[in-house]
Amino acid sequence: MEKQVMEYAGGNEMAAIAIKQIGYDLMGYYPITPSTQIAENLDAMRAGGETDLIMIAAEGEHSAAGICYGAAVGGGRVINATSANGLLYALEQLPVQSGTRYPMVMNVVCRTVSGPLSIKGDHSDIMYLLNAGWPILFAHTVQQVYDFNIIALKLAEQVRLPVVVAYDGFFTSHQKRRCMRFEADETVRQFIGPKREEYPFLDLHQPVTVGSYMNEPDLINNRYQLYLAMREAAERIPALFAEYGNLSGRKYGTVESYFHEDAEELLVLLGSSYETAKEGVDRLRRAGRKAGTVTLNVLRPFPEKELYASCEKAGRILIADRQDSYGAWGGNLSLEVRAMMQKFGGKAKIKSLVYGLGGMDFFADDAEKMFDILKDPEAPDFAYYGVTPGDAGKTADKGNFFAPLTRERTGLGATTVQKETSGEVQVKGGTLNATAAMPKRIAPGHGACPGCGIPVNLNLLLRAIEDPVVLLFQTGCGMIVTTAYPRTSFKVPYLHNLFQNGAATLSGLAEICYRKQKKGEIPPGDIVFVMVSGDGGMDIGMGSAIGTALRGHRILIFEYDNGGYMNTGYQLSYSTPKGARSATSHVGKMQYGKTFFHKDMPRIMAATGIPYIATVAESNPTDFIRKAAKAAYYAKTEGTAYVKALSACPLNWNDNPATERRVIEAGVNCCYFPLFEKEQGKTTLNFDPDAAGKKIPVTDWLAMMGRTRHLCRDAYRPVVESLQQEIDRRFSLLKREAEK
Amino acid sequence: MTENMYEILQNRDYYEIRLESIGGLGANLCGKMLGELAVRYLNLNSAAFSSYGSEKTGTPVKGYIRYCLPEKEIRIHSPVVHPDLLAVFHQALMHDQSVWKGCGRQTKVLVALDEGQEELSGGLPDDIKECYVVNARQIAMASKSRINVVMLGAIAKVMGVASLEDVRQICRDSLGKKYPDALEGNLKGLESGYEQVRNLTLCTETVSRKEKRSGESQEWGYATAPIGGVNPRFGSTAVADLSPSRQGYIPIFIKERCINCGLCDSTCPDMVFQFSRGEYNGKEMMVNQGLDYYHCKGCMRCVNVCPVNALVQGSEAEHVQKQYFIPNQDMLRVPDYYVESGPDGYITSESYLTEVRMEGGEV
């Protein structure tokens, strides 16, 4: 056995340690809870010089999977980690990876698939992968996360298939446990062995084509090869487990069981619940009942024989699934166990349960209750465990908290927009005092942090709009803090859709509204459709926003730019300033923070030729209101409008909530965030810090925030100089355009 | 000293600790250190985790730690329901009934006293027999450390199974390498916590506690909830009382100074300012009538932008009767009850926040 040391860590930390020890070449990733910690820990190790892993923060999981695929084709050792909707967004890339036979490893930290959006753990994501052609190892302890990560890569390279290591979000990923790791990275590397490429893609003397166009009769042969590879995996896994067992002293089987030998009643389940179920079994055994429990360490290739060996003697079997294959009357594990029993002629009476969705805790008591359900002849073959009907008597509607915001109530005349005969769009009014009369579209009581800029910016935007509004939020802090069920802050129609799909969704919604109005099915009158995005939503959602802009739908896209994925613990987004620290751009001896410049989103949107683009800041509130009114005018009459606000995040900018407006003002005055509009192709600089005598160097702004304060040190001068140069370059370009 | 814990664990599976805290006090890290302490220095096995989400400033955070004999595997993942030791990181939490859930005769309670306070105000649930207090914030400030290490020291002492040197060592292990500059102060804070925690003779005063309720629609179930997660109760977050988010300060409105410029309304993230049509200086305009303190999180943005000092920062304790307290004017009815809550916890990785906090950040 090789020398090992103890760690006290959660699953994500152990995955990161294994990845570091293996010495992967590249990680392509996109942050999504609860898998994000893997990339965060690796980035911290990078910053400290412990690993030279190339880490590429993609603009979405689809691209992350693409980056991984490209790197794998190139012959690199490649790792990825994701969860839930991230996995689904990447899904179409995964069969390409297996079908073209490029090994890599992906950690799937299991979480509930939206919608409604939940960040907690169940198995609704991983089960989408059953048909992807990837072997799936399922770790039910923190220790296994480490061990399986090491075994997975060796398996992947042996059978030339990509492999998933799956484990429970939060229960396994975040709970800290005593576990062991090899002391020397070399031990791990020797176990895995050197990487061999069958068709080295980068050998220019022997060029190969990867990704053929293939129909019948060839495709079925290609798929048969994939089937054979899965067969091979089934044969190799026991040997790999044994070899690893000799090295570590931890011996695994494809199936794990507890008291199955003489069990009359058997509970089959996946993941961390198996551990808890053992506790339930102990209790029942003490009470004289012959209970046992079984789980799978390998989900693909499905270890049917081993599983049957564990199940054949039991008289009654309950399979509990943390997901449902809706309409199949059981979760996927349940269906597969039933099929296996039928195939091998098992005689047990079988029941299925769906339990623990959305991260609902699973206590040892629950395991006991499940055994009681199994014993109960009256209990149905399939049921949901843990649902509550609710009491109609207690939900009697006591009436709304607010009056609906009718056109009459918002049409104050405080801000008016008019198109002059010259074609110029003029805004009148819009003073802070007059617009204070505008009823807020968002109710108080939302859960944003004290001093958060998001509601401030939304209120400034919406107080300028006198027509009814319909809101759509992409995933992000703004959405999380306003709609935690069973409450909502919105007083107007509101829709949330996935992170990358807001603008497209609102396009469809707006078009139906216009059609219904035309047909007279709903009353006529202007309605302003507003899409709200932030927290990096213009990275993953940029394609959707550009498509919408190019089609010219009459909607307003509003971006609150808080410069990072704040809803998931502040990972870098493309709008994070260069040099800023974040959970995925640590500061250390080998790294100074984020390595590339903040994205110039307004300029990208300008290239689509939409009629109105503006940047706004709460430090210039009347300018903000005027431009919001204009944007709404264009959005309801001409086409897509895009407005971007710099939005404070006291928590992650690490500054004082009370003084956020000054921080925003400094962001404007240093020209990091210049205030301008591009209207029908004409550029206007609304505020010139130079001319106003307010221009400050960017360091003055960076010094105000904990996330960038380190940049003021001498050692980082080149970083700040390059940032200043980029800011100056963008600003002088803007000025030239404005002078035209 | 560890003998004691072995005795306890001879008769049952686990010794369980629950931390009751709010985001920003570092309970998550404290829990991790307590867990690791057992495994590295007490020859025990342990598990440690936090309520998921959490670590936003002001959000309630629970930490769970389980100890057992070293050869036992910890197989359960569920939260601690019946704690042997309950550590309350902020005295304000004592008024929340959910903090005391599952506590009984077996539970030792440790409470961080308010700043400058010598005795615990407000009693404990009747069945609590053993209570300890420590002036955590004061110690943290004096030693330039954080509340979590002071509590770590105090918890270790109350448990009575770890020597001061063991706890010092776990602190060095956890912080020394990553945050060497912060280590000395933290060790000092930890030692003071260990040494200054004291037993409290319990007063018998009974105190009514507020039950945490999730709002008027909590009874929705599959038979009664609108399909698809649709929520027709528009604006229903207005039932939330956000005063627990405040850090002891509120904006005080001095109406006679107000020029009704509206800057406060433009900077408030929480829709606190109540303007209505009125007269100011002989002119008809929107006039600031007052503040909806139910929804004020105490960020002090308004105090910072007010050009005429009509809004000033005041201590909440000194302004129990809030002048110009005007509940949201747009609300058609008063809710059955306001639900005390803090910001929504959603953050699921502590990597960035732990770092900035350790290095003296303001969050």
PDB file of N, CA and C in Angstrom, chain A residues 458-512:
ATOM      1  N   LEU A 458     -32.946  48.875 -11.022  1.00  0.00           N
ATOM      2  CA  LEU A 458     -34.254  48.507 -11.576  1.00  0.00           C
ATOM      3  C   LEU A 458     -35.271  49.609 -11.303  1.00  0.00           C
ATOM      4  N   ASN A 459     -35.241  50.147 -10.088  1.00  0.00           N
ATOM      5  CA  ASN A 459     -36.183  51.213  -9.750  1.00  0.00           C
ATOM      6  C   ASN A 459     -35.944  52.457 -10.593  1.00  0.00           C
ATOM      7  N   LEU A 460     -34.686  52.798 -10.830  1.00  0.00           N
ATOM      8  CA  LEU A 460     -34.398  53.973 -11.658  1.00  0.00           C
ATOM      9  C   LEU A 460     -34.882  53.750 -13.086  1.00  0.00           C
ATOM     10  N   LEU A 461     -34.685  52.549 -13.577  1.00  0.00           N
ATOM     11  CA  LEU A 461     -35.146  52.228 -14.936  1.00  0.00           C
ATOM     12  C   LEU A 461     -36.660  52.326 -15.036  1.00  0.00           C
ATOM     13  N   LEU A 462     -37.323  51.683 -14.072  1.00  0.00           N
ATOM     14  CA  LEU A 462     -38.775  51.524 -14.184  1.00  0.00           C
ATOM     15  C   LEU A 462     -39.537  52.796 -13.836  1.00  0.00           C
ATOM     16  N   ARG A 463     -38.944  53.676 -13.046  1.00  0.00           N
ATOM     17  CA  ARG A 463     -39.667  54.900 -12.701  1.00  0.00           C
ATOM     18  C   ARG A 463     -39.795  55.818 -13.905  1.00  0.00           C
ATOM     19  N   ALA A 464     -38.967  55.567 -14.933  1.00  0.00           N
ATOM     20  CA  ALA A 464     -39.036  56.391 -16.136  1.00  0.00           C
ATOM     21  C   ALA A 464     -40.072  55.885 -17.124  1.00  0.00           C
ATOM     22  N   ILE A 465     -40.561  54.675 -16.913  1.00  0.00           N
ATOM     23  CA  ILE A 465     -41.453  54.053 -17.896  1.00  0.00           C
ATOM     24  C   ILE A 465     -42.902  54.175 -17.436  1.00  0.00           C
ATOM     25  N   GLU A 466     -43.685  54.924 -18.194  1.00  0.00           N
ATOM     26  CA  GLU A 466     -45.060  55.196 -17.763  1.00  0.00           C
ATOM     27  C   GLU A 466     -46.078  54.208 -18.332  1.00  0.00           C
ATOM     28  N   ASP A 467     -45.642  53.394 -19.282  1.00  0.00           N
ATOM     29  CA  ASP A 467     -46.522  52.355 -19.813  1.00  0.00           C
ATOM     30  C   ASP A 467     -46.445  51.124 -18.919  1.00  0.00           C
ATOM     31  N   PRO A 468     -47.423  50.240 -19.062  1.00  0.00           N
ATOM     32  CA  PRO A 468     -47.303  48.968 -18.333  1.00  0.00           C
ATOM     33  C   PRO A 468     -46.041  48.232 -18.760  1.00  0.00           C
ATOM     34  N   VAL A 469     -45.442  47.517 -17.836  1.00  0.00           N
ATOM     35  CA  VAL A 469     -44.247  46.747 -18.175  1.00  0.00           C
ATOM     36  C   VAL A 469     -44.469  45.260 -17.913  1.00  0.00           C
ATOM     37  N   VAL A 470     -43.783  44.464 -18.712  1.00  0.00           N
ATOM     38  CA  VAL A 470     -43.695  43.023 -18.497  1.00  0.00           C
ATOM     39  C   VAL A 470     -42.221  42.722 -18.315  1.00  0.00           C
ATOM     40  N   LEU A 471     -41.893  41.964 -17.281  1.00  0.00           N
ATOM     41  CA  LEU A 471     -40.486  41.725 -16.975  1.00  0.00           C
ATOM     42  C   LEU A 471     -40.103  40.266 -17.201  1.00  0.00           C
ATOM     43  N   LEU A 472     -38.905  40.088 -17.720  1.00  0.00           N
ATOM     44  CA  LEU A 472     -38.312  38.755 -17.787  1.00  0.00           C
ATOM     45  C   LEU A 472     -36.911  38.839 -17.214  1.00  0.00           C
ATOM     46  N   PHE A 473     -36.620  37.996 -16.262  1.00  0.00           N
ATOM     47  CA  PHE A 473     -35.262  37.944 -15.689  1.00  0.00           C
ATOM     48  C   PHE A 473     -34.593  36.647 -16.106  1.00  0.00           C
ATOM     49  N   GLN A 474     -33.338  36.771 -16.513  1.00  0.00           N
ATOM     50  CA  GLN A 474     -32.514  35.562 -16.634  1.00  0.00           C
ATOM     51  C   GLN A 474     -32.049  35.190 -15.222  1.00  0.00           C
ATOM     52  N   THR A 475     -31.576  33.987 -15.073  1.00  0.00           N
ATOM     53  CA  THR A 475     -31.060  33.549 -13.785  1.00  0.00           C
ATOM     54  C   THR A 475     -29.996  34.526 -13.293  1.00  0.00           C
ATOM     55  N   GLY A 476     -29.967  34.755 -11.997  1.00  0.00           N
ATOM     56  CA  GLY A 476     -28.989  35.664 -11.413  1.00  0.00           C
ATOM     57  C   GLY A 476     -29.471  36.123 -10.058  1.00  0.00           C
ATOM     58  N   CYS A 477     -28.668  36.942  -9.399  1.00  0.00           N
ATOM     59  CA  CYS A 477     -29.053  37.430  -8.076  1.00  0.00           C
ATOM     60  C   CYS A 477     -30.412  38.132  -8.113  1.00  0.00           C
ATOM     61  N   GLY A 478     -30.618  38.963  -9.139  1.00  0.00           N
ATOM     62  CA  GLY A 478     -31.855  39.748  -9.230  1.00  0.00           C
ATOM     63  C   GLY A 478     -33.082  38.858  -9.170  1.00  0.00           C
ATOM     64  N   MET A 479     -32.976  37.696  -9.738  1.00  0.00           N
ATOM     65  CA  MET A 479     -34.105  36.772  -9.798  1.00  0.00           C
ATOM     66  C   MET A 479     -34.231  35.950  -8.516  1.00  0.00           C
ATOM     67  N   ILE A 480     -33.089  35.529  -8.006  1.00  0.00           N
ATOM     68  CA  ILE A 480     -33.084  34.701  -6.803  1.00  0.00           C
ATOM     69  C   ILE A 480     -33.699  35.448  -5.622  1.00  0.00           C
ATOM     70  N   VAL A 481     -33.316  36.712  -5.472  1.00  0.00           N
ATOM     71  CA  VAL A 481     -33.702  37.422  -4.249  1.00  0.00           C
ATOM     72  C   VAL A 481     -35.134  37.954  -4.300  1.00  0.00           C
ATOM     73  N   THR A 482     -35.764  37.890  -5.465  1.00  0.00           N
ATOM     74  CA  THR A 482     -37.116  38.444  -5.583  1.00  0.00           C
ATOM     75  C   THR A 482     -38.206  37.389  -5.611  1.00  0.00           C
ATOM     76  N   THR A 483     -37.862  36.163  -5.904  1.00  0.00           N
ATOM     77  CA  THR A 483     -38.938  35.194  -6.166  1.00  0.00           C
ATOM     78  C   THR A 483     -38.829  33.903  -5.363  1.00  0.00           C
ATOM     79  N   ALA A 484     -38.239  33.972  -4.169  1.00  0.00           N
ATOM     80  CA  ALA A 484     -38.130  32.751  -3.369  1.00  0.00           C
ATOM     81  C   ALA A 484     -39.534  32.300  -2.954  1.00  0.00           C
ATOM     82  N   TYR A 485     -39.941  31.170  -3.488  1.00  0.00           N
ATOM     83  CA  TYR A 485     -41.271  30.611  -3.250  1.00  0.00           C
ATOM     84  C   TYR A 485     -41.487  30.413  -1.748  1.00  0.00           C
ATOM     85  N   PRO A 486     -42.642  30.684  -1.221  1.00  0.00           N
ATOM     86  CA  PRO A 486     -43.888  30.990  -1.916  1.00  0.00           C
ATOM     87  C   PRO A 486     -44.165  32.494  -2.050  1.00  0.00           C
ATOM     88  N   ARG A 487     -43.139  33.305  -2.093  1.00  0.00           N
ATOM     89  CA  ARG A 487     -43.391  34.735  -2.222  1.00  0.00           C
ATOM     90  C   ARG A 487     -42.780  35.265  -3.510  1.00  0.00           C
ATOM     91  N   THR A 488     -43.250  36.424  -3.930  1.00  0.00           N
ATOM     92  CA  THR A 488     -42.659  37.093  -5.079  1.00  0.00           C
ATOM     93  C   THR A 488     -42.709  38.598  -4.835  1.00  0.00           C
ATOM     94  N   SER A 489     -41.681  39.297  -5.312  1.00  0.00           N
ATOM     95  CA  SER A 489     -41.643  40.746  -5.158  1.00  0.00           C
ATOM     96  C   SER A 489     -42.350  41.462  -6.305  1.00  0.00           C
ATOM     97  N   PHE A 490     -42.624  40.748  -7.378  1.00  0.00           N
ATOM     98  CA  PHE A 490     -43.095  41.459  -8.567  1.00  0.00           C
ATOM     99  C   PHE A 490     -44.569  41.794  -8.489  1.00  0.00           C
ATOM    100  N   LYS A 491     -44.867  43.033  -8.899  1.00  0.00           N
ATOM    101  CA  LYS A 491     -46.262  43.495  -8.937  1.00  0.00           C
ATOM    102  C   LYS A 491     -46.746  43.568 -10.375  1.00  0.00           C
ATOM    103  N   VAL A 492     -45.902  43.194 -11.306  1.00  0.00           N
ATOM    104  CA  VAL A 492     -46.253  43.183 -12.733  1.00  0.00           C
ATOM    105  C   VAL A 492     -45.948  41.791 -13.262  1.00  0.00           C
ATOM    106  N   PRO A 493     -46.488  41.448 -14.447  1.00  0.00           N
ATOM    107  CA  PRO A 493     -46.196  40.107 -14.973  1.00  0.00           C
ATOM    108  C   PRO A 493     -44.688  39.876 -15.077  1.00  0.00           C
ATOM    109  N   TYR A 494     -44.258  38.741 -14.579  1.00  0.00           N
ATOM    110  CA  TYR A 494     -42.831  38.455 -14.493  1.00  0.00           C
ATOM    111  C   TYR A 494     -42.587  37.010 -14.894  1.00  0.00           C
ATOM    112  N   LEU A 495     -41.527  36.793 -15.641  1.00  0.00           N
ATOM    113  CA  LEU A 495     -41.145  35.450 -16.072  1.00  0.00           C
ATOM    114  C   LEU A 495     -39.649  35.269 -15.874  1.00  0.00           C
ATOM    115  N   HIS A 496     -39.272  34.133 -15.323  1.00  0.00           N
ATOM    116  CA  HIS A 496     -37.844  33.792 -15.288  1.00  0.00           C
ATOM    117  C   HIS A 496     -37.593  32.721 -16.324  1.00  0.00           C
ATOM    118  N   ASN A 497     -36.522  32.895 -17.080  1.00  0.00           N
ATOM    119  CA  ASN A 497     -36.083  31.755 -17.883  1.00  0.00           C
ATOM    120  C   ASN A 497     -34.580  31.593 -17.765  1.00  0.00           C
ATOM    121  N   LEU A 498     -34.120  30.475 -18.298  1.00  0.00           N
ATOM    122  CA  LEU A 498     -32.736  30.061 -18.112  1.00  0.00           C
ATOM    123  C   LEU A 498     -31.752  31.158 -18.492  1.00  0.00           C
ATOM    124  N   PHE A 499     -30.585  31.016 -17.897  1.00  0.00           N
ATOM    125  CA  PHE A 499     -29.517  31.991 -17.963  1.00  0.00           C
ATOM    126  C   PHE A 499     -29.170  32.444 -19.383  1.00  0.00           C
ATOM    127  N   GLN A 500     -29.277  31.541 -20.336  1.00  0.00           N
ATOM    128  CA  GLN A 500     -28.770  31.864 -21.669  1.00  0.00           C
ATOM    129  C   GLN A 500     -29.880  32.162 -22.641  1.00  0.00           C
ATOM    130  N   ASN A 501     -31.114  32.282 -22.128  1.00  0.00           N
ATOM    131  CA  ASN A 501     -32.209  32.252 -23.079  1.00  0.00           C
ATOM    132  C   ASN A 501     -33.238  33.343 -22.861  1.00  0.00           C
ATOM    133  N   GLY A 502     -32.900  34.369 -22.112  1.00  0.00           N
ATOM    134  CA  GLY A 502     -33.874  35.390 -21.745  1.00  0.00           C
ATOM    135  C   GLY A 502     -34.374  36.198 -22.931  1.00  0.00           C
ATOM    136  N   ALA A 503     -33.457  36.709 -23.731  1.00  0.00           N
ATOM    137  CA  ALA A 503     -33.866  37.599 -24.820  1.00  0.00           C
ATOM    138  C   ALA A 503     -34.740  36.856 -25.820  1.00  0.00           C
ATOM    139  N   ALA A 504     -34.355  35.619 -26.134  1.00  0.00           N
ATOM    140  CA  ALA A 504     -35.151  34.833 -27.081  1.00  0.00           C
ATOM    141  C   ALA A 504     -36.556  34.619 -26.535  1.00  0.00           C
ATOM    142  N   THR A 505     -36.636  34.291 -25.262  1.00  0.00           N
ATOM    143  CA  THR A 505     -37.934  34.025 -24.655  1.00  0.00           C
ATOM    144  C   THR A 505     -38.814  35.261 -24.702  1.00  0.00           C
ATOM    145  N   LEU A 506     -38.204  36.397 -24.406  1.00  0.00           N
ATOM    146  CA  LEU A 506     -38.998  37.622 -24.404  1.00  0.00           C
ATOM    147  C   LEU A 506     -39.411  37.998 -25.836  1.00  0.00           C
ATOM    148  N   SER A 507     -38.597  37.641 -26.814  1.00  0.00           N
ATOM    149  CA  SER A 507     -38.995  37.865 -28.213  1.00  0.00           C
ATOM    150  C   SER A 507     -40.322  37.174 -28.487  1.00  0.00           C
ATOM    151  N   GLY A 508     -40.382  35.905 -28.087  1.00  0.00           N
ATOM    152  CA  GLY A 508     -41.593  35.132 -28.333  1.00  0.00           C
ATOM    153  C   GLY A 508     -42.788  35.692 -27.586  1.00  0.00           C
ATOM    154  N   LEU A 509     -42.546  36.070 -26.338  1.00  0.00           N
ATOM    155  CA  LEU A 509     -43.628  36.598 -25.507  1.00  0.00           C
ATOM    156  C   LEU A 509     -44.180  37.905 -26.095  1.00  0.00           C
ATOM    157  N   ALA A 510     -43.264  38.783 -26.508  1.00  0.00           N
ATOM    158  CA  ALA A 510     -43.688  40.074 -27.058  1.00  0.00           C
ATOM    159  C   ALA A 510     -44.484  39.877 -28.346  1.00  0.00           C
ATOM    160  N   GLU A 511     -44.014  38.972 -29.195  1.00  0.00           N
ATOM    161  CA  GLU A 511     -44.705  38.773 -30.473  1.00  0.00           C
ATOM    162  C   GLU A 511     -46.131  38.265 -30.255  1.00  0.00           C
ATOM    163  N   ILE A 512     -46.313  37.389 -29.277  1.00  0.00           N
ATOM    164  CA  ILE A 512     -47.656  36.879 -28.992  1.00  0.00           C
ATOM    165  C   ILE A 512     -48.544  38.006 -28.469  1.00  0.00           C
TER     166      ILE A 512
END
